[in-house]
Short mmCIF file of C-alpha atoms in Angstrom, two decimals:
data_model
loop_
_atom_site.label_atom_id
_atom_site.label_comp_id
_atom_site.label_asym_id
_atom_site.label_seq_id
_atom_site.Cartn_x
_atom_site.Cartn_y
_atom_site.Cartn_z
CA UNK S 819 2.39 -10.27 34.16
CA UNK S 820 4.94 -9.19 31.62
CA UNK S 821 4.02 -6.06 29.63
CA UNK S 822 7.26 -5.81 27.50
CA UNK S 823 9.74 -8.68 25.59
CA UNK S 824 12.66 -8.62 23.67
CA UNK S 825 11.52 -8.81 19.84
CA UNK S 826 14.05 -11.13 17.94
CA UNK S 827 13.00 -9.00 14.82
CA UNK S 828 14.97 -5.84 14.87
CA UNK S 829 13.87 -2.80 13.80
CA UNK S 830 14.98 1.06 13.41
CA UNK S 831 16.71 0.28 16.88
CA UNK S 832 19.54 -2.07 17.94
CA UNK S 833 16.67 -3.68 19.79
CA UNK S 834 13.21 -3.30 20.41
CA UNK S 835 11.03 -3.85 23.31
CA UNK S 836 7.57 -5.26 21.79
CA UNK S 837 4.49 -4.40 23.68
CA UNK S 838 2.55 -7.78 24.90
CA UNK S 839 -0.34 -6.23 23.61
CA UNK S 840 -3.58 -8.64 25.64
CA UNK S 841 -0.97 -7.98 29.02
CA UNK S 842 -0.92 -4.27 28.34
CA UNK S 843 -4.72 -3.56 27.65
CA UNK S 844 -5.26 -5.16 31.07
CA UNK S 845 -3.31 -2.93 33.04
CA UNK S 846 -4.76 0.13 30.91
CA UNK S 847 -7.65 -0.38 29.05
CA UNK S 848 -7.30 2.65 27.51
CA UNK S 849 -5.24 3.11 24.15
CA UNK S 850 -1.57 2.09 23.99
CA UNK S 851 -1.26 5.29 22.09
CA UNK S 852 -1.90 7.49 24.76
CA UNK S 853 1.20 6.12 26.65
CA UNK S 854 3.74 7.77 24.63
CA UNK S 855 2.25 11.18 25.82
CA UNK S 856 4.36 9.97 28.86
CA UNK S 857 7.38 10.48 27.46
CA UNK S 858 7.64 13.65 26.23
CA UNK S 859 6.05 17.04 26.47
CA UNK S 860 6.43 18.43 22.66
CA UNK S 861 5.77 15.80 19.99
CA UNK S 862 8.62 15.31 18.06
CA UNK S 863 8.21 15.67 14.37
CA UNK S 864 8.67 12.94 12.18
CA UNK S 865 11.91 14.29 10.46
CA UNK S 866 13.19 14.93 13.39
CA UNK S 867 12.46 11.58 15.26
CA UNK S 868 13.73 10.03 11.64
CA UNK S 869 16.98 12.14 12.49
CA UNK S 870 17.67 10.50 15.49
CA UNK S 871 16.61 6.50 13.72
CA UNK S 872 19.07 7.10 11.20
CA UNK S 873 22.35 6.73 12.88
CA UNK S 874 21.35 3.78 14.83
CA UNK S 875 19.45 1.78 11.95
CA UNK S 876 23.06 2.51 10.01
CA UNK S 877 24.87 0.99 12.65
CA UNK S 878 22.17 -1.70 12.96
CA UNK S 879 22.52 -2.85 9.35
CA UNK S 880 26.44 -2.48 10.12
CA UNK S 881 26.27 -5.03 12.14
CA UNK S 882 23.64 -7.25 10.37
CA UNK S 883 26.54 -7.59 7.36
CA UNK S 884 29.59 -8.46 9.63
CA UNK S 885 27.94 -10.70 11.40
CA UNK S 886 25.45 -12.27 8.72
CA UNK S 887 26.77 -11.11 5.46
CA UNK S 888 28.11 -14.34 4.28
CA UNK S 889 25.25 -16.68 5.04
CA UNK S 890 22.68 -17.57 2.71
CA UNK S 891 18.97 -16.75 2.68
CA UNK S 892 18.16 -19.83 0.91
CA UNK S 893 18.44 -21.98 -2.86
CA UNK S 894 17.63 -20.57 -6.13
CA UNK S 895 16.00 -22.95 -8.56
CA UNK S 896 16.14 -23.19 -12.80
CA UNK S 897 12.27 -22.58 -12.03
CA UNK S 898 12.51 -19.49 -10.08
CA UNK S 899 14.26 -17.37 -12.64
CA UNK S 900 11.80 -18.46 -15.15
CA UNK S 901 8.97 -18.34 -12.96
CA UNK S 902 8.97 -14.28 -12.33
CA UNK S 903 11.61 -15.09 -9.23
CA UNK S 904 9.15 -15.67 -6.99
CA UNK S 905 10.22 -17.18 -4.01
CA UNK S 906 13.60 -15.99 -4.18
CA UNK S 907 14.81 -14.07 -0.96
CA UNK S 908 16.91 -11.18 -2.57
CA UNK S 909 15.63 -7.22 -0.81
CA UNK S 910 16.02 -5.90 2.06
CA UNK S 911 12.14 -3.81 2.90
CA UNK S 912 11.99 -2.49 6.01
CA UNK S 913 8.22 -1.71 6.45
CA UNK S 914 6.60 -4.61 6.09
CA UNK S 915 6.67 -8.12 5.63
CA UNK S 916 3.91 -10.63 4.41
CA UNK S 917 3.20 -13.49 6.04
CA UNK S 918 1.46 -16.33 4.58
CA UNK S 919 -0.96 -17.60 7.20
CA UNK S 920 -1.38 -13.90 9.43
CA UNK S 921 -1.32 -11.49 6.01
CA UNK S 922 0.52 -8.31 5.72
CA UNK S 923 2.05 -6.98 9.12
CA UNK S 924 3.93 -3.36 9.22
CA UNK S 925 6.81 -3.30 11.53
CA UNK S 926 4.83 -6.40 13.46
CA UNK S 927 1.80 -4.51 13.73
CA UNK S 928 -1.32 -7.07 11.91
CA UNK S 929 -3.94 -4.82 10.43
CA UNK S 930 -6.40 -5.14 12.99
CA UNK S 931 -3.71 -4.11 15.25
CA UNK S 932 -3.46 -1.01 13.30
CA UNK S 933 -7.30 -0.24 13.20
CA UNK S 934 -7.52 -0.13 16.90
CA UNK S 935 -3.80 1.28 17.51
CA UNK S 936 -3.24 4.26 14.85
CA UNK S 937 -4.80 7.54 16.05
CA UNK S 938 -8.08 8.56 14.27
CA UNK S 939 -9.92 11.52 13.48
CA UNK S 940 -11.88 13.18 15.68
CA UNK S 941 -15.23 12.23 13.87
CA UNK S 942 -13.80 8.87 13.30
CA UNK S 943 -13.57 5.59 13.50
CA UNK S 944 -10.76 4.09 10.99
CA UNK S 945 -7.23 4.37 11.11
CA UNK S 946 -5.50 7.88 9.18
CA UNK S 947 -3.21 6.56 6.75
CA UNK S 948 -1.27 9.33 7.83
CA UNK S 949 -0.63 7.55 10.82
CA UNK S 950 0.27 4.51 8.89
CA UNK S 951 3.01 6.72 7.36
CA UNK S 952 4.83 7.19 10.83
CA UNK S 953 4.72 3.55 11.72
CA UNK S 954 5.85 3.08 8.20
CA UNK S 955 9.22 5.44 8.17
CA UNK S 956 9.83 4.66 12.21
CA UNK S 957 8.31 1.63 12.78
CA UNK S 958 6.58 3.41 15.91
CA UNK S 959 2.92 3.80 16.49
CA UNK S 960 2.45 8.00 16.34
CA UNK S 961 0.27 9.98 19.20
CA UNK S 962 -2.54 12.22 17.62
CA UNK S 963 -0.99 15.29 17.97
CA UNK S 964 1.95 13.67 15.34
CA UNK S 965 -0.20 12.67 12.88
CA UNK S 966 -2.34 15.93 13.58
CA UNK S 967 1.10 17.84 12.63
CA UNK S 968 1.48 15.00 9.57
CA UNK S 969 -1.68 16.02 8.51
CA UNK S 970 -1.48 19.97 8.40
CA UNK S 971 1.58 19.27 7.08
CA UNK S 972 0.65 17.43 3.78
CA UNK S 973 -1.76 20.07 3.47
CA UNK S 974 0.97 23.22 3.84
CA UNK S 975 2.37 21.44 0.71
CA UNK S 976 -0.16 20.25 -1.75
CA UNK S 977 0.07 22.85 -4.12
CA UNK S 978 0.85 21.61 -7.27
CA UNK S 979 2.28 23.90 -9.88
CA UNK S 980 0.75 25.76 -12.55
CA UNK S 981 2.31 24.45 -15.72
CA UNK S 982 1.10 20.41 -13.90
CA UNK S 983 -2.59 22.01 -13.79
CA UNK S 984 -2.30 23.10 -17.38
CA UNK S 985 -0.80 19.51 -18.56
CA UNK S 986 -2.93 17.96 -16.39
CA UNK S 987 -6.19 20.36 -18.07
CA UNK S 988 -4.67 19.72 -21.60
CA UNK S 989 -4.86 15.96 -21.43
CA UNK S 990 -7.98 14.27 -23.27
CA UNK S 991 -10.19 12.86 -22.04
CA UNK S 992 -9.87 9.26 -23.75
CA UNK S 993 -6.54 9.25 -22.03
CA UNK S 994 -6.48 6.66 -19.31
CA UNK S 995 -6.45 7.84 -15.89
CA UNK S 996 -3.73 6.24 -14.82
CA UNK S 997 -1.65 7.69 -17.68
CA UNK S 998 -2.20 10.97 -16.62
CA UNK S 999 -1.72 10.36 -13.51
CA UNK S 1000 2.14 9.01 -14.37
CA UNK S 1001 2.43 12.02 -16.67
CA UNK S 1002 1.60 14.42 -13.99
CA UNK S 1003 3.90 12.86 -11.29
CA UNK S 1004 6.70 12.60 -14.24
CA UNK S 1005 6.11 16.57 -14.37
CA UNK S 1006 6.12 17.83 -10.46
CA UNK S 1007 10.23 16.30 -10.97
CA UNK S 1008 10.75 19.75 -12.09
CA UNK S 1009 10.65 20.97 -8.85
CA UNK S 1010 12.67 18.18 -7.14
CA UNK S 1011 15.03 18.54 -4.49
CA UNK S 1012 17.11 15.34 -4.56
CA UNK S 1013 17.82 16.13 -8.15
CA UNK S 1014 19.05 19.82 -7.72
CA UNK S 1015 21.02 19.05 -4.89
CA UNK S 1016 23.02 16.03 -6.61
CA UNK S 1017 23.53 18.48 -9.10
CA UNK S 1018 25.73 20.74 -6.32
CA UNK S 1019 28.02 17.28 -5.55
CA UNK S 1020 25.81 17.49 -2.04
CA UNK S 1021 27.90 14.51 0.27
CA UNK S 1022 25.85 11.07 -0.08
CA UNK S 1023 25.23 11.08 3.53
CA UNK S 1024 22.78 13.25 3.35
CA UNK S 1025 20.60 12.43 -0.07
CA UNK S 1026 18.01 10.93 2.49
CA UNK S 1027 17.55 14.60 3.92
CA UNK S 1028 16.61 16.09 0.15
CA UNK S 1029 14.91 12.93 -0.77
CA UNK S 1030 12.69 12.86 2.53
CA UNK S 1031 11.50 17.25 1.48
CA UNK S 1032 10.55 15.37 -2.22
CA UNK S 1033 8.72 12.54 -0.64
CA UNK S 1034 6.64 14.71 1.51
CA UNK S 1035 6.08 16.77 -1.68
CA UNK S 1036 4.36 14.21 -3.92
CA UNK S 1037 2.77 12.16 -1.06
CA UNK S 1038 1.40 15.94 -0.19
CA UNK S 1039 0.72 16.49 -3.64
CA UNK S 1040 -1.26 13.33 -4.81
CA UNK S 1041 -4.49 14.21 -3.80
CA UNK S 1042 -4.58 17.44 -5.62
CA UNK S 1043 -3.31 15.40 -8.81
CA UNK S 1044 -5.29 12.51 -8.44
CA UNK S 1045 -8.36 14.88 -7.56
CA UNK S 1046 -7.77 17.04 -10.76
CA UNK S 1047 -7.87 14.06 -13.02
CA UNK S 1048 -10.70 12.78 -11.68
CA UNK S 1049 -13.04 16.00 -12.25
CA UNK S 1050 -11.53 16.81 -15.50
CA UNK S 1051 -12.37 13.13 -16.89
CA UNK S 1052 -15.50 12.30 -15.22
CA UNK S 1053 -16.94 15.81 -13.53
CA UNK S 1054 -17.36 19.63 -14.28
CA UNK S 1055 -13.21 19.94 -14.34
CA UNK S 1056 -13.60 22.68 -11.12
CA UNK S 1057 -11.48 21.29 -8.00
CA UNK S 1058 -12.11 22.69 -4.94
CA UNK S 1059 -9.34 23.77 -2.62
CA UNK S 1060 -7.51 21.88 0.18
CA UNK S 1061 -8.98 22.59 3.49
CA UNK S 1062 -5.73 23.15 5.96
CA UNK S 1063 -7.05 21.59 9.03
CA UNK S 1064 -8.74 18.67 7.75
CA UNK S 1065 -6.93 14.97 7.28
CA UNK S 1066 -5.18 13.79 3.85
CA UNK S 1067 -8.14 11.58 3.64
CA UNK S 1068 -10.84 13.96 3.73
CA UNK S 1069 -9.07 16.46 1.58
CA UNK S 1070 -8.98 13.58 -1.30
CA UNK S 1071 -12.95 13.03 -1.05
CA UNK S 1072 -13.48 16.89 -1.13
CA UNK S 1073 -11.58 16.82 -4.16
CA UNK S 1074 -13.62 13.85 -5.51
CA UNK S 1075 -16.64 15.66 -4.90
CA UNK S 1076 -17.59 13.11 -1.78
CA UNK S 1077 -16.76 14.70 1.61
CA UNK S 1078 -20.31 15.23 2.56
CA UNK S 1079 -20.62 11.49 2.87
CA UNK S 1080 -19.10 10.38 6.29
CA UNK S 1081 -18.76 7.37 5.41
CA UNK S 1082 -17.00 7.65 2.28
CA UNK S 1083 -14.30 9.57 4.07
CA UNK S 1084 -14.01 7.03 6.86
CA UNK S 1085 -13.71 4.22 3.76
CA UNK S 1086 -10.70 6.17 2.38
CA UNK S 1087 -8.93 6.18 5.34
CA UNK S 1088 -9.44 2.96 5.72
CA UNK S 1089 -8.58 1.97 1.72
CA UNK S 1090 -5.87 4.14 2.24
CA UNK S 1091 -4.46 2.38 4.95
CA UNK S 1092 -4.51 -1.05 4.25
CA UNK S 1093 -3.25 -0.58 -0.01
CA UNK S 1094 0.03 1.38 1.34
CA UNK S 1095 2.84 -1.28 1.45
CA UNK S 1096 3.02 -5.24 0.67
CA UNK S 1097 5.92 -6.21 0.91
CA UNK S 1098 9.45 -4.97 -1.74
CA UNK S 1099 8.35 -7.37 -4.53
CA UNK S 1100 5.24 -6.69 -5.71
CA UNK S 1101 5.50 -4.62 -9.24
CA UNK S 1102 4.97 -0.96 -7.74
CA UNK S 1103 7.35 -1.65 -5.20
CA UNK S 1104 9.87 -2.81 -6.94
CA UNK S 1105 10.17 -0.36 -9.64
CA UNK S 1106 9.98 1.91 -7.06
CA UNK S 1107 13.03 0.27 -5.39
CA UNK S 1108 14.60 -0.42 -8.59
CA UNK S 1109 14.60 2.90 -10.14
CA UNK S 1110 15.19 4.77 -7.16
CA UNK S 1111 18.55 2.45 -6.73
CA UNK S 1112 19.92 4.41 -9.59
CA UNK S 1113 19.31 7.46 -7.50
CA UNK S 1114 16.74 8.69 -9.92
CA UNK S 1115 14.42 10.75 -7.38
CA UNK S 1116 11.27 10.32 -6.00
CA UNK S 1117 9.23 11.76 -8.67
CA UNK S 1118 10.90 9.36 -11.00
CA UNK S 1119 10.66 5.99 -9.30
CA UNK S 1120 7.54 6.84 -8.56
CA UNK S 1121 5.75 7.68 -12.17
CA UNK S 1122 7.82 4.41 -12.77
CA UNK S 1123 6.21 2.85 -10.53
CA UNK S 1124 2.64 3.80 -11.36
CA UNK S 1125 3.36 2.51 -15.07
CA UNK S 1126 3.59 -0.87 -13.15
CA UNK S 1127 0.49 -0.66 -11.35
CA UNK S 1128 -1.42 0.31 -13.89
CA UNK S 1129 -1.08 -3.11 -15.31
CA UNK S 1130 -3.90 -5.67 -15.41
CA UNK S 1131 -2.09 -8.41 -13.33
CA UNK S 1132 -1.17 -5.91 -10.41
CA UNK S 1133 -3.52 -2.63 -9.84
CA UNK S 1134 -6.17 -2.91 -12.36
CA UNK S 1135 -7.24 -6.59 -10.44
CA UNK S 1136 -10.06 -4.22 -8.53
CA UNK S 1137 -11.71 -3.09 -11.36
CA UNK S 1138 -11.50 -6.55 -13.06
CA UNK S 1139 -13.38 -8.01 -9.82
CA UNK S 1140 -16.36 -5.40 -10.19
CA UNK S 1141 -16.41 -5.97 -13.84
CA UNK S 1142 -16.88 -9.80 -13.19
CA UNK S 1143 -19.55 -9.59 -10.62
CA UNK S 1144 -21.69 -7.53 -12.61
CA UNK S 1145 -21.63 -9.35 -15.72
CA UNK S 1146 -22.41 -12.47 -13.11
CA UNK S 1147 -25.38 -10.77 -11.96
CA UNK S 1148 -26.56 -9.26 -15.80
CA UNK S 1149 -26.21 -13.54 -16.44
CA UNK S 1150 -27.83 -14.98 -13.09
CA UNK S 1151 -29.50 -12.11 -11.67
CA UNK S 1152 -29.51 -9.56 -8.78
CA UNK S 1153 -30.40 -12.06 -6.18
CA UNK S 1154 -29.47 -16.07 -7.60
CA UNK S 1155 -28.86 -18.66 -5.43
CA UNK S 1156 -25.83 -20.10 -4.07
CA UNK S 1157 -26.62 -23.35 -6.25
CA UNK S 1158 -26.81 -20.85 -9.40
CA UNK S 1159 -23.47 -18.89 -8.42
CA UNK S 1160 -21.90 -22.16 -8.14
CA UNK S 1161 -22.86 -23.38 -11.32
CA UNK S 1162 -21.21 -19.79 -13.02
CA UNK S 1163 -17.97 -20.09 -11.25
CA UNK S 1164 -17.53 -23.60 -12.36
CA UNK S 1165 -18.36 -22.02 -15.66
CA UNK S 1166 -15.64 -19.38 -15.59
CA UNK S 1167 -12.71 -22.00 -14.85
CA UNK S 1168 -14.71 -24.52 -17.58
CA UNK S 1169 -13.84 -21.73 -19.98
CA UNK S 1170 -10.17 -21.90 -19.20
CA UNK S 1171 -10.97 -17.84 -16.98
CA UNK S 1172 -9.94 -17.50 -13.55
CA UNK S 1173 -11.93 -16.09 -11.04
CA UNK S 1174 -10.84 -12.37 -10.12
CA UNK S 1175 -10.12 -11.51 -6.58
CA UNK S 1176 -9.13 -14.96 -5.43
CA UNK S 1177 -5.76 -16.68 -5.11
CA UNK S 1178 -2.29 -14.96 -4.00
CA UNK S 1179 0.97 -15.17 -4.70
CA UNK S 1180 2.06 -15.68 -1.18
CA UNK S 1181 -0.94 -15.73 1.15
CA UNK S 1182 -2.25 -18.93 1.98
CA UNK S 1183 -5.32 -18.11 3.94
CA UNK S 1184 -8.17 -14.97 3.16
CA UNK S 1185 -6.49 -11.90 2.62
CA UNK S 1186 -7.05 -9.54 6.09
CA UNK S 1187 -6.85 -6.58 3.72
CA UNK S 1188 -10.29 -8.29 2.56
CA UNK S 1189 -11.70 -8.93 6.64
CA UNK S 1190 -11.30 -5.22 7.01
CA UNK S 1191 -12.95 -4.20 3.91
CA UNK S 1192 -15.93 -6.70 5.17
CA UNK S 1193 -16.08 -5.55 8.31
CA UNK S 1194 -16.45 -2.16 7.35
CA UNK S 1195 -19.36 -3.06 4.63
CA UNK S 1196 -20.92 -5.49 7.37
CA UNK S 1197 -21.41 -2.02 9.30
CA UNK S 1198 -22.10 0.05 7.02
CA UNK S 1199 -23.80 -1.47 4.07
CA UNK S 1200 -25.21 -5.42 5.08
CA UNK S 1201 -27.80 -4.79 2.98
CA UNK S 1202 -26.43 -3.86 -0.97
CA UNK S 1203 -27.15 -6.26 -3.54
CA UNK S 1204 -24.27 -6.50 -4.75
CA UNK S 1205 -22.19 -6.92 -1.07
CA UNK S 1206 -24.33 -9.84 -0.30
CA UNK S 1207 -22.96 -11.12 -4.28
CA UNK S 1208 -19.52 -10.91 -2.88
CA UNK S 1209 -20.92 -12.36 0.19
CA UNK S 1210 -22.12 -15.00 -1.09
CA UNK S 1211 -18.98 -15.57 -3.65
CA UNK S 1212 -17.23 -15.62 -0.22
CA UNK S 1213 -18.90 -18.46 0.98
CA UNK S 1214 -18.97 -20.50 -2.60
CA UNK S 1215 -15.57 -19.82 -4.77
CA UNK S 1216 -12.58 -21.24 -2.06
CA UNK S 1217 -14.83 -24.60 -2.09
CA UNK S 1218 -14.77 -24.46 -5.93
CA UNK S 1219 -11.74 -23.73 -6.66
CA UNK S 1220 -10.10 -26.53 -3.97
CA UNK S 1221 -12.19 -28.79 -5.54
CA UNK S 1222 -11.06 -27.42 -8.77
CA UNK S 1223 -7.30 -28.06 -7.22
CA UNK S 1224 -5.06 -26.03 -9.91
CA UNK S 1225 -5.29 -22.93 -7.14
CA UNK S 1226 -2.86 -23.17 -4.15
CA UNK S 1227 -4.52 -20.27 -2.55
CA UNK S 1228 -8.94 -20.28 -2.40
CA UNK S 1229 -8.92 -16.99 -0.87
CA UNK S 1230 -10.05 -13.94 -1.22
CA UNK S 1231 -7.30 -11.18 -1.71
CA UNK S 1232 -8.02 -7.57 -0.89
CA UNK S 1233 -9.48 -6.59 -4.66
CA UNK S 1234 -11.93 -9.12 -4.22
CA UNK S 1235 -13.73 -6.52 -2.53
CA UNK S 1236 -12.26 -2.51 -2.29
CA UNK S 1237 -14.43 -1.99 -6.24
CA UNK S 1238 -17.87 -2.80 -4.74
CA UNK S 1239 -17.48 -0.60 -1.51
CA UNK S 1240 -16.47 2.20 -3.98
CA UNK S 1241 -19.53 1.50 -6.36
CA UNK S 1242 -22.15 1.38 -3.34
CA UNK S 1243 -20.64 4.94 -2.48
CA UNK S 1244 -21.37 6.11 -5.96
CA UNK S 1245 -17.64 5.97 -7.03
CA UNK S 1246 -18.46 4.07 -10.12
CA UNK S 1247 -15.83 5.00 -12.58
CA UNK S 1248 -14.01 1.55 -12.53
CA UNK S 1249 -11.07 3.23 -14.61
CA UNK S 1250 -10.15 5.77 -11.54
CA UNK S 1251 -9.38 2.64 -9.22
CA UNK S 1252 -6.55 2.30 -9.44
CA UNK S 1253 -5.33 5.72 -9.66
CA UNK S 1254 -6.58 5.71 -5.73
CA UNK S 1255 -4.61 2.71 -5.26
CA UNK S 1256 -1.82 5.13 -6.57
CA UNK S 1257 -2.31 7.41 -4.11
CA UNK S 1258 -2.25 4.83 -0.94
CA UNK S 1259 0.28 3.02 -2.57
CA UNK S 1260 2.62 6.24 -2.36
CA UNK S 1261 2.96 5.81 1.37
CA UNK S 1262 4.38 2.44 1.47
CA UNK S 1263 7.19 2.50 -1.35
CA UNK S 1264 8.35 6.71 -0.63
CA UNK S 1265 8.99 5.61 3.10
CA UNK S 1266 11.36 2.59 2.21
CA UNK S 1267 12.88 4.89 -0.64
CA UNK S 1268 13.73 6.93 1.91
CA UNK S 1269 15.57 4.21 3.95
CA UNK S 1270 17.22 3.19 0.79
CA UNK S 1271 19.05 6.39 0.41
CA UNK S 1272 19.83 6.92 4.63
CA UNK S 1273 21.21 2.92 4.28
CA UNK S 1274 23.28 3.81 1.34
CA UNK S 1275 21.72 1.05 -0.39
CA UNK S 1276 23.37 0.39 -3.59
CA UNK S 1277 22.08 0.16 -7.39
CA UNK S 1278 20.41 -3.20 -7.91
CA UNK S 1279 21.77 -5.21 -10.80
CA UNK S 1280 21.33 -9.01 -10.08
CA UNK S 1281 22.70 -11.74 -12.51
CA UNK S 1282 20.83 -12.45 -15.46
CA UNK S 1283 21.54 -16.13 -17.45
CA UNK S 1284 20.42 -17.54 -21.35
CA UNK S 1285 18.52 -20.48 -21.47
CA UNK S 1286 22.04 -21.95 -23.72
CA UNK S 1287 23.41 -21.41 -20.51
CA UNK S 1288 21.38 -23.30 -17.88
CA UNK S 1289 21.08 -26.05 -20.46
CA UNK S 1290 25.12 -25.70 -20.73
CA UNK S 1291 25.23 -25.73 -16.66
CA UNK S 1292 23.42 -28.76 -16.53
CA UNK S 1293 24.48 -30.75 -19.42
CA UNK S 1294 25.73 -34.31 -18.04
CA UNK S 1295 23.65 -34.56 -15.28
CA UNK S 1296 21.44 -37.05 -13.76
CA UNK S 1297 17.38 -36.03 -13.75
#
């Protein structure tokens, strides 16, 4: 039996040995994780195991480009560039890559993988999206005591500064959540160390070492701003302290005023989790990439970044989901039958509306963000009214909408679900979604931004054309 085989992906290595995961948990049934306690006595932080990736993962992509450089990842179509370049094969990101039949996988890991291989807490049973972070910047699954020392270590930093509590405090509160929320970020730059020390002509080679302090600053940092906004807008406006020896998850429901509920913690390590990273082209990725490839810093890209997510088509889709399903049931009822919630789909897509939550850009099968989220509200809440809605919506709106036939994708994607688990948990302020999203969203584009400045990874500026143009290229020539 073969525990180990070459991976023909590469990653953060000049190769990698892939665990044969079914072969392995035969031979120990225990945890993988507990087999890199094998290798060495002292956990090595993760700067200092990201010290030792760098050099090889620059000689990696070294080789990549002499070797590869010249071939071509594929055709680029009239429709493409007028068709929000989707499908076009044109970044390089590192820490994770969407498939369309298996869903999002980080550094080959699926997301069940992740649930069952990423150390927990102690009172837990979900994956700490601190952990995620590791496997994120190294592509290696972390021990305990790692993402215990991740952990206490986003705590040592989440102060936030006085003068971002006052702007923060001053804000009304008519102003969106989300707004603030860039604001704030926009502010903490004041303190930034990329952009102080590329003021002192510090050598390129080492902007990923001040860019890695500021992205452990504002991931450390989010929960106090994201908490802050949160009780200023929809609670009594006092925020309660960060507990030092608690998880980044657990600090953020304190904050929220929720940490008393198990639960809810566990479902915010879980949310957490499985929002971090999808992929370099969604919208907060992108911008994250794209203004961080002008070597604006990590505060920047990121308030950047937010301003995309806050749109409707990209981060507010959770809060459009719950908004749906409750006017369904204030039209059909609490408890209708799958006949009746038939009938009001059809409706929607008769009245030229699409059905929120469902269909994907890329994904061709239901969304495993969305099987997690299920699972954990088949455990923990079977019984809500408005989980068996979704439930039920489940079972009725790929039939519809293939019968329908103008949606390539039935499925359910991941904000088909994430608003009602925070409703039954009484997280009802639908405008505050997506500000959490924020938060676990923070993990996934500050760890490739990272990359991008140890790779060197130059400004992006692809080539633009007119439509006089194409119709100029194409003049003369047969349909």
């Amino acid at each position: 039996m073969s525990l180990f085989r070459i991976s023909s992906h590469v990653s953060f290595g000049i190769s990698k040995f892939v665990i044969n995961k079914p072969a392995l948990k035969q031979v120990f049934p225990t945890s993988f994780v507990g087999i890199t306690r094998l290798y060495a006595s002292k956990p090595k932080t993760l700067k200092e195991r990201l010290s030792e990736l760098v050099p090889e993962k620059q000689e990696e992509i070294k080789k990549i480009k002499k070797e590869h450089g010249a071939k071509s990842l594929g055709n680029v179509t009239v429709d493409m560039a007028y068709g929000g370049m989707r499908g076009i094969k044109g970044l390089i990101w590192e820490g994770s890559v969407l498939d369309p039949d298996e869903g999002i996988e980080f550094h080959d890991y699926t997301i069940n993988e992740c649930r069952e291989l990423l150390p927990k807490a102690d009172d837990g049973e979900e994956p700490l999206p601190e952990g995620l972070f590791w496997l994120l910047v190294t592509g290696e699954i972390p021990s305990k005591e790692q993402v215990q020392a991740l952990s206490a270590e986003f705590a040592a930093r989440s102060a936030i500064p006085s003068f971002v509590e006052d702007l923060i405090d001053r804000c009304p509160n008519t102003l969106h959540p989300m707004s603030q929320f860039s604001l704030a970020v926009t502010a903490l730059q004041h303190d930034s160390n990329f952009a102080k020390a590329y003021q002192t002509g510090v050598n390129k080679n080492e902007y990923w070492l001040y860019l890695y302090e500021d992205a452990m600053d504002l991931i450390s940092k989010l929960p106090n701003v994201a908490g802050r906004i949160y009780r200023n807008v929809y609670k009594d406006g006092k925020v309660p302290p960060i507990e030092p020896d608690r998880d980044y998850s657990y600090n953020l429901a304190k904050i929220l005023g929720y940490s008393d509920n198990k639960d809810f913690v566990e479902l915010l390590r879980l949310y957490l989790t499985i929002h971090s990273d999808h992929e370099g082209g969604n919208v907060s990725a992108h911008t994250t990439r794209l203004v961080g490839s002008a070597l604006s810093d990590p505060f920047l890209a990121f308030s950047a970044a937010l301003n995309g997510l806050a749109g409707p088509l990209h981060g507010l889709a959770n809060q459009e989901v719950v908004r749906w399903i409750f006017h369904m049931k204030d039209v059909i009822g609490e408890s209708p039958s799958d006949e009746t919630v038939k009938e009001y789909v059809w409706n929607t897509l008769k009245s030229g509306k699409v059905v929120p939550g469902y269909g994907h850009a890329v994904l061709r099968k239901t969304d495993p963000r969305y099987t997690a989220q299920r699972d954990f509200a088949l455990k923990h809440l079977p019984n809500d009214p408005l989980f068996k809605l979704v439930s039920q919506l489940y079972n009725i709106v790929p039939g519809v909408l293939h019968e329908h036939g103008r949606t390539k994708n039935p499925w359910p994607n991941v904000d088909a679900h994430s608003g009602v688990l925070l409703q039954y948990y009484g997280l009802v302020e639908q405008n505050y979604y997506t500000v959490l999203f924020g938060v676990s969203r923070s993990l996934g584009v500050l760890s490739q931004l990272i990359w991008d400045r140890a790779l060197g990874f130059p400004i992006e500026r692809p080539k633009s054309y007119s439509s006089a143009l194409i119709r100029k290229m194409f003049e003369g020539q047969q349909q």
